[in-house]
PDB file of C-alpha atoms in Angstrom:
ATOM      1  CA  MET A  16     -36.064   7.651 -22.733  1.00 68.00           C
ATOM      2  CA  MET A  17     -36.428  10.042 -20.003  1.00 69.00           C
ATOM      3  CA  LYS A  18     -37.975   7.584 -18.039  1.00 70.00           C
ATOM      4  CA  LYS A  19     -34.063   5.741 -18.029  1.00 66.00           C
ATOM      5  CA  PHE A  20     -32.308   8.825 -17.721  1.00 59.00           C
ATOM      6  CA  VAL A  21     -33.902   9.963 -14.315  1.00 57.00           C
ATOM      7  CA  THR A  22     -33.713   6.054 -13.104  1.00 63.00           C
ATOM      8  CA  VAL A  23     -29.401   6.440 -14.236  1.00 59.00           C
ATOM      9  CA  ALA A  24     -29.305  10.124 -12.448  1.00 60.00           C
ATOM     10  CA  ALA A  25     -31.083   8.694  -9.336  1.00 56.00           C
ATOM     11  CA  CYS A  26     -28.531   5.650  -9.043  1.00 54.00           C
ATOM     12  CA  ALA A  27     -25.658   7.672  -9.540  1.00 58.00           C
ATOM     13  CA  ALA A  28     -26.503  10.370  -6.819  1.00 58.00           C
ATOM     14  CA  ALA A  29     -27.212   7.423  -4.739  1.00 53.00           C
ATOM     15  CA  ILE A  30     -24.000   5.580  -4.944  1.00 56.00           C
ATOM     16  CA  LEU A  31     -22.094   8.931  -4.869  1.00 53.00           C
ATOM     17  CA  SER A  32     -23.919   9.909  -1.535  1.00 54.00           C
ATOM     18  CA  PHE A  33     -22.249   7.015   0.244  1.00 51.00           C
ATOM     19  CA  ALA A  34     -19.071   7.192  -1.419  1.00 60.00           C
ATOM     20  CA  SER A  35     -15.978   9.601   0.118  1.00 69.00           C
ATOM     21  CA  CYS A  36     -14.198  12.311  -2.472  1.00 91.00           C
ATOM     22  CA  SER A  37     -11.694  13.095  -0.285  1.00 94.00           C
ATOM     23  CA  SER A  38      -8.984  10.312   1.770  1.00 96.00           C
ATOM     24  CA  PHE A  39      -6.365  10.451   4.088  1.00 96.00           C
ATOM     25  CA  GLN A  40      -3.917   7.878   4.743  1.00 97.00           C
ATOM     26  CA  SER A  41      -0.301   7.609   5.689  1.00 96.00           C
ATOM     27  CA  ALA A  42       2.051   4.725   6.110  1.00 96.00           C
ATOM     28  CA  THR A  43       4.188   4.418   8.909  1.00 95.00           C
ATOM     29  CA  SER A  44       6.254   1.075   8.406  1.00 95.00           C
ATOM     30  CA  LEU A  45       9.638   2.396   6.777  1.00 94.00           C
ATOM     31  CA  ASN A  46      11.939  -0.794   8.154  1.00 94.00           C
ATOM     32  CA  ASP A  47      14.114   1.408   9.465  1.00 90.00           C
ATOM     33  CA  VAL A  48      14.616   2.915   6.314  1.00 92.00           C
ATOM     34  CA  LYS A  49      15.279   6.943   6.024  1.00 92.00           C
ATOM     35  CA  LEU A  50      13.349   8.927   4.027  1.00 92.00           C
ATOM     36  CA  THR A  51      15.826  11.585   4.327  1.00 91.00           C
ATOM     37  CA  ASN A  52      19.525  12.407   4.234  1.00 91.00           C
ATOM     38  CA  ASP A  53      19.791  14.350   6.745  1.00 91.00           C
ATOM     39  CA  PRO A  54      20.908  12.919   9.776  1.00 91.00           C
ATOM     40  CA  SER A  55      18.813  15.570  12.368  1.00 92.00           C
ATOM     41  CA  MET A  56      15.715  14.604  10.858  1.00 93.00           C
ATOM     42  CA  GLU A  57      13.518  11.647  12.062  1.00 94.00           C
ATOM     43  CA  SER A  58      12.125   9.726   9.487  1.00 95.00           C
ATOM     44  CA  ILE A  59       8.057   9.222  10.692  1.00 96.00           C
ATOM     45  CA  GLY A  60       6.256   8.240   7.436  1.00 96.00           C
ATOM     46  CA  ASN A  61       4.551   8.721   4.505  1.00 97.00           C
ATOM     47  CA  VAL A  62       1.033  10.659   3.746  1.00 98.00           C
ATOM     48  CA  ASN A  63      -0.905  10.414   0.632  1.00 98.00           C
ATOM     49  CA  ALA A  64      -4.386  12.876   0.265  1.00 98.00           C
ATOM     50  CA  LYS A  65      -7.053  12.642  -2.561  1.00 98.00           C
ATOM     51  CA  ILE A  66      -9.970  14.912  -3.799  1.00 97.00           C
ATOM     52  CA  TRP A  67     -12.066  14.017  -6.410  1.00 96.00           C
ATOM     53  CA  GLY A  68     -15.194  15.336  -7.801  1.00 95.00           C
ATOM     54  CA  ILE A  69     -17.779  15.214 -10.519  1.00 94.00           C
ATOM     55  CA  TYR A  70     -18.730  17.700 -12.584  1.00 95.00           C
ATOM     56  CA  VAL A  71     -21.486  18.618 -15.125  1.00 94.00           C
ATOM     57  CA  PHE A  72     -21.033  20.848 -17.968  1.00 89.00           C
ATOM     58  CA  ASN A  73     -17.929  22.219 -16.119  1.00 88.00           C
ATOM     59  CA  LEU A  74     -19.618  23.166 -12.727  1.00 94.00           C
ATOM     60  CA  PRO A  75     -18.830  21.313  -9.693  1.00 95.00           C
ATOM     61  CA  ALA A  76     -21.773  19.103  -8.365  1.00 93.00           C
ATOM     62  CA  VAL A  77     -20.425  16.553  -6.252  1.00 93.00           C
ATOM     63  CA  THR A  78     -16.514  17.292  -4.844  1.00 94.00           C
ATOM     64  CA  GLY A  79     -14.588  16.179  -2.121  1.00 95.00           C
ATOM     65  CA  SER A  80     -14.321  18.435   1.176  1.00 94.00           C
ATOM     66  CA  SER A  81     -10.974  19.930   1.302  1.00 93.00           C
ATOM     67  CA  LYS A  82     -11.453  20.455   5.158  1.00 93.00           C
ATOM     68  CA  GLU A  83     -12.355  16.945   6.386  1.00 90.00           C
ATOM     69  CA  SER A  84     -10.909  13.696   5.086  1.00 90.00           C
ATOM     70  CA  GLY A  85     -13.882  10.925   4.028  1.00 91.00           C
ATOM     71  CA  LYS A  86     -16.512  13.978   3.438  1.00 92.00           C
ATOM     72  CA  CYS A  87     -18.474  15.329   0.351  1.00 92.00           C
ATOM     73  CA  THR A  88     -19.876  18.538  -0.732  1.00 91.00           C
ATOM     74  CA  ALA A  89     -21.497  20.299  -3.448  1.00 91.00           C
ATOM     75  CA  LEU A  90     -21.548  22.573  -5.712  1.00 93.00           C
ATOM     76  CA  THR A  91     -17.841  23.805  -4.285  1.00 94.00           C
ATOM     77  CA  ASP A  92     -14.623  23.455  -6.542  1.00 95.00           C
ATOM     78  CA  THR A  93     -12.484  22.028  -4.296  1.00 96.00           C
ATOM     79  CA  VAL A  94     -10.318  19.631  -6.992  1.00 97.00           C
ATOM     80  CA  THR A  95      -7.757  21.784  -6.883  1.00 97.00           C
ATOM     81  CA  ILE A  96      -3.753  21.400  -5.889  1.00 97.00           C
ATOM     82  CA  ASN A  97      -4.054  24.108  -3.147  1.00 97.00           C
ATOM     83  CA  ASP A  98      -6.993  22.665  -1.390  1.00 97.00           C
ATOM     84  CA  VAL A  99      -5.048  19.330  -1.736  1.00 97.00           C
ATOM     85  CA  VAL A 100      -2.291  20.336  -0.267  1.00 97.00           C
ATOM     86  CA  SER A 101      -4.544  21.639   1.937  1.00 97.00           C
ATOM     87  CA  LEU A 102      -5.998  19.212   3.827  1.00 97.00           C
ATOM     88  CA  LEU A 103      -2.496  16.936   3.218  1.00 97.00           C
ATOM     89  CA  THR A 104      -0.465  19.349   5.428  1.00 96.00           C
ATOM     90  CA  ARG A 105      -3.534  19.917   8.383  1.00 96.00           C
ATOM     91  CA  GLN A 106      -4.028  15.895   8.296  1.00 96.00           C
ATOM     92  CA  SER A 107      -0.344  15.328   8.736  1.00 96.00           C
ATOM     93  CA  LYS A 108      -0.199  18.084  11.231  1.00 95.00           C
ATOM     94  CA  LEU A 109      -3.233  16.709  13.394  1.00 95.00           C
ATOM     95  CA  GLY A 110      -1.878  13.104  13.172  1.00 95.00           C
ATOM     96  CA  PHE A 111       1.750  13.512  13.303  1.00 95.00           C
ATOM     97  CA  LYS A 112       2.135  16.370  15.226  1.00 94.00           C
ATOM     98  CA  THR A 113       4.890  17.485  13.371  1.00 90.00           C
ATOM     99  CA  ASP A 114       5.485  21.012  10.807  1.00 91.00           C
ATOM    100  CA  THR A 115       8.115  19.432   8.590  1.00 95.00           C
ATOM    101  CA  LEU A 116       6.586  17.474   5.177  1.00 96.00           C
ATOM    102  CA  ILE A 117       9.417  16.722   2.766  1.00 96.00           C
ATOM    103  CA  ASN A 118       9.331  15.553  -1.518  1.00 96.00           C
ATOM    104  CA  LEU A 119       5.559  16.632  -1.713  1.00 97.00           C
ATOM    105  CA  SER A 120       4.157  15.804  -5.196  1.00 98.00           C
ATOM    106  CA  THR A 121       0.795  16.541  -6.605  1.00 98.00           C
ATOM    107  CA  GLU A 122      -0.913  15.027  -9.786  1.00 98.00           C
ATOM    108  CA  SER A 123      -4.403  15.884 -10.950  1.00 97.00           C
ATOM    109  CA  THR A 124      -6.223  14.115 -13.745  1.00 97.00           C
ATOM    110  CA  SER A 125      -9.575  14.160 -15.192  1.00 96.00           C
ATOM    111  CA  CYS A 126     -11.976  12.026 -17.445  1.00 95.00           C
ATOM    112  CA  TRP A 127     -15.103  12.771 -19.753  1.00 94.00           C
ATOM    113  CA  ILE A 128     -17.799  10.277 -19.035  1.00 91.00           C
ATOM    114  CA  PRO A 129     -20.297  11.036 -21.572  1.00 90.00           C
ATOM    115  CA  PRO A 130     -22.600  12.898 -22.258  1.00 89.00           C
ATOM    116  CA  PHE A 131     -21.511  15.939 -20.144  1.00 90.00           C
ATOM    117  CA  CYS A 132     -19.713  15.372 -16.861  1.00 93.00           C
ATOM    118  CA  VAL A 133     -16.040  15.269 -16.552  1.00 95.00           C
ATOM    119  CA  TYR A 134     -14.265  13.264 -13.440  1.00 95.00           C
ATOM    120  CA  ARG A 135     -11.684  15.315 -11.865  1.00 97.00           C
ATOM    121  CA  SER A 136      -9.238  14.272  -9.057  1.00 97.00           C
ATOM    122  CA  VAL A 137      -5.974  15.856  -7.626  1.00 98.00           C
ATOM    123  CA  GLU A 138      -3.908  13.772  -5.327  1.00 98.00           C
ATOM    124  CA  ALA A 139      -0.820  14.720  -3.017  1.00 98.00           C
ATOM    125  CA  SER A 140       1.862  12.890  -0.763  1.00 98.00           C
ATOM    126  CA  ALA A 141       4.626  13.447   1.229  1.00 98.00           C
ATOM    127  CA  ASN A 142       6.869  12.107   3.653  1.00 97.00           C
ATOM    128  CA  VAL A 143       6.781  13.400   7.350  1.00 97.00           C
ATOM    129  CA  VAL A 144       9.807  14.010   9.186  1.00 96.00           C
ATOM    130  CA  LYS A 145      10.853  15.541  12.568  1.00 92.00           C
TER     131      LYS A 145
END
C-alpha cells in the first residue's frame, strides 16, 4: 500500500513540476466595442490573471508565482487576492503601458483533494483603458 502511495505522490509531483501555477492572459479584439462610458478613455482590452496551488494540511506545497506569470513556487502562500491583483496590475502595466484598469473583479475557489490536500485558486479580471 505504501509503495502505491509513494508512486502516486511521485507522479503528482512530476505533473505539477511541468504545470504553470500562475497565468496572465489578455484579449484585445474588441470589435469597436467600448469598455467604458467615459468618452475621454480609449478601450484597450480585457486582462485576466490566475494563481492556483496545492495545500497539504492547510500548508502551501506548490503555488503559483505572483512575481512572474507561468512560474511555480514551493512552500509559499501566494494564492491570495492581494497576490493575484499584484500580478494582474504588474503585467497590465508592462504589457499595455497604462496605469488604468476598470471593473476589477476577483474570485476565489477551493476544493478538497482526498485524503489531505486542498486545491485553491484565485482569479482576477479587469478592463484596460487609456
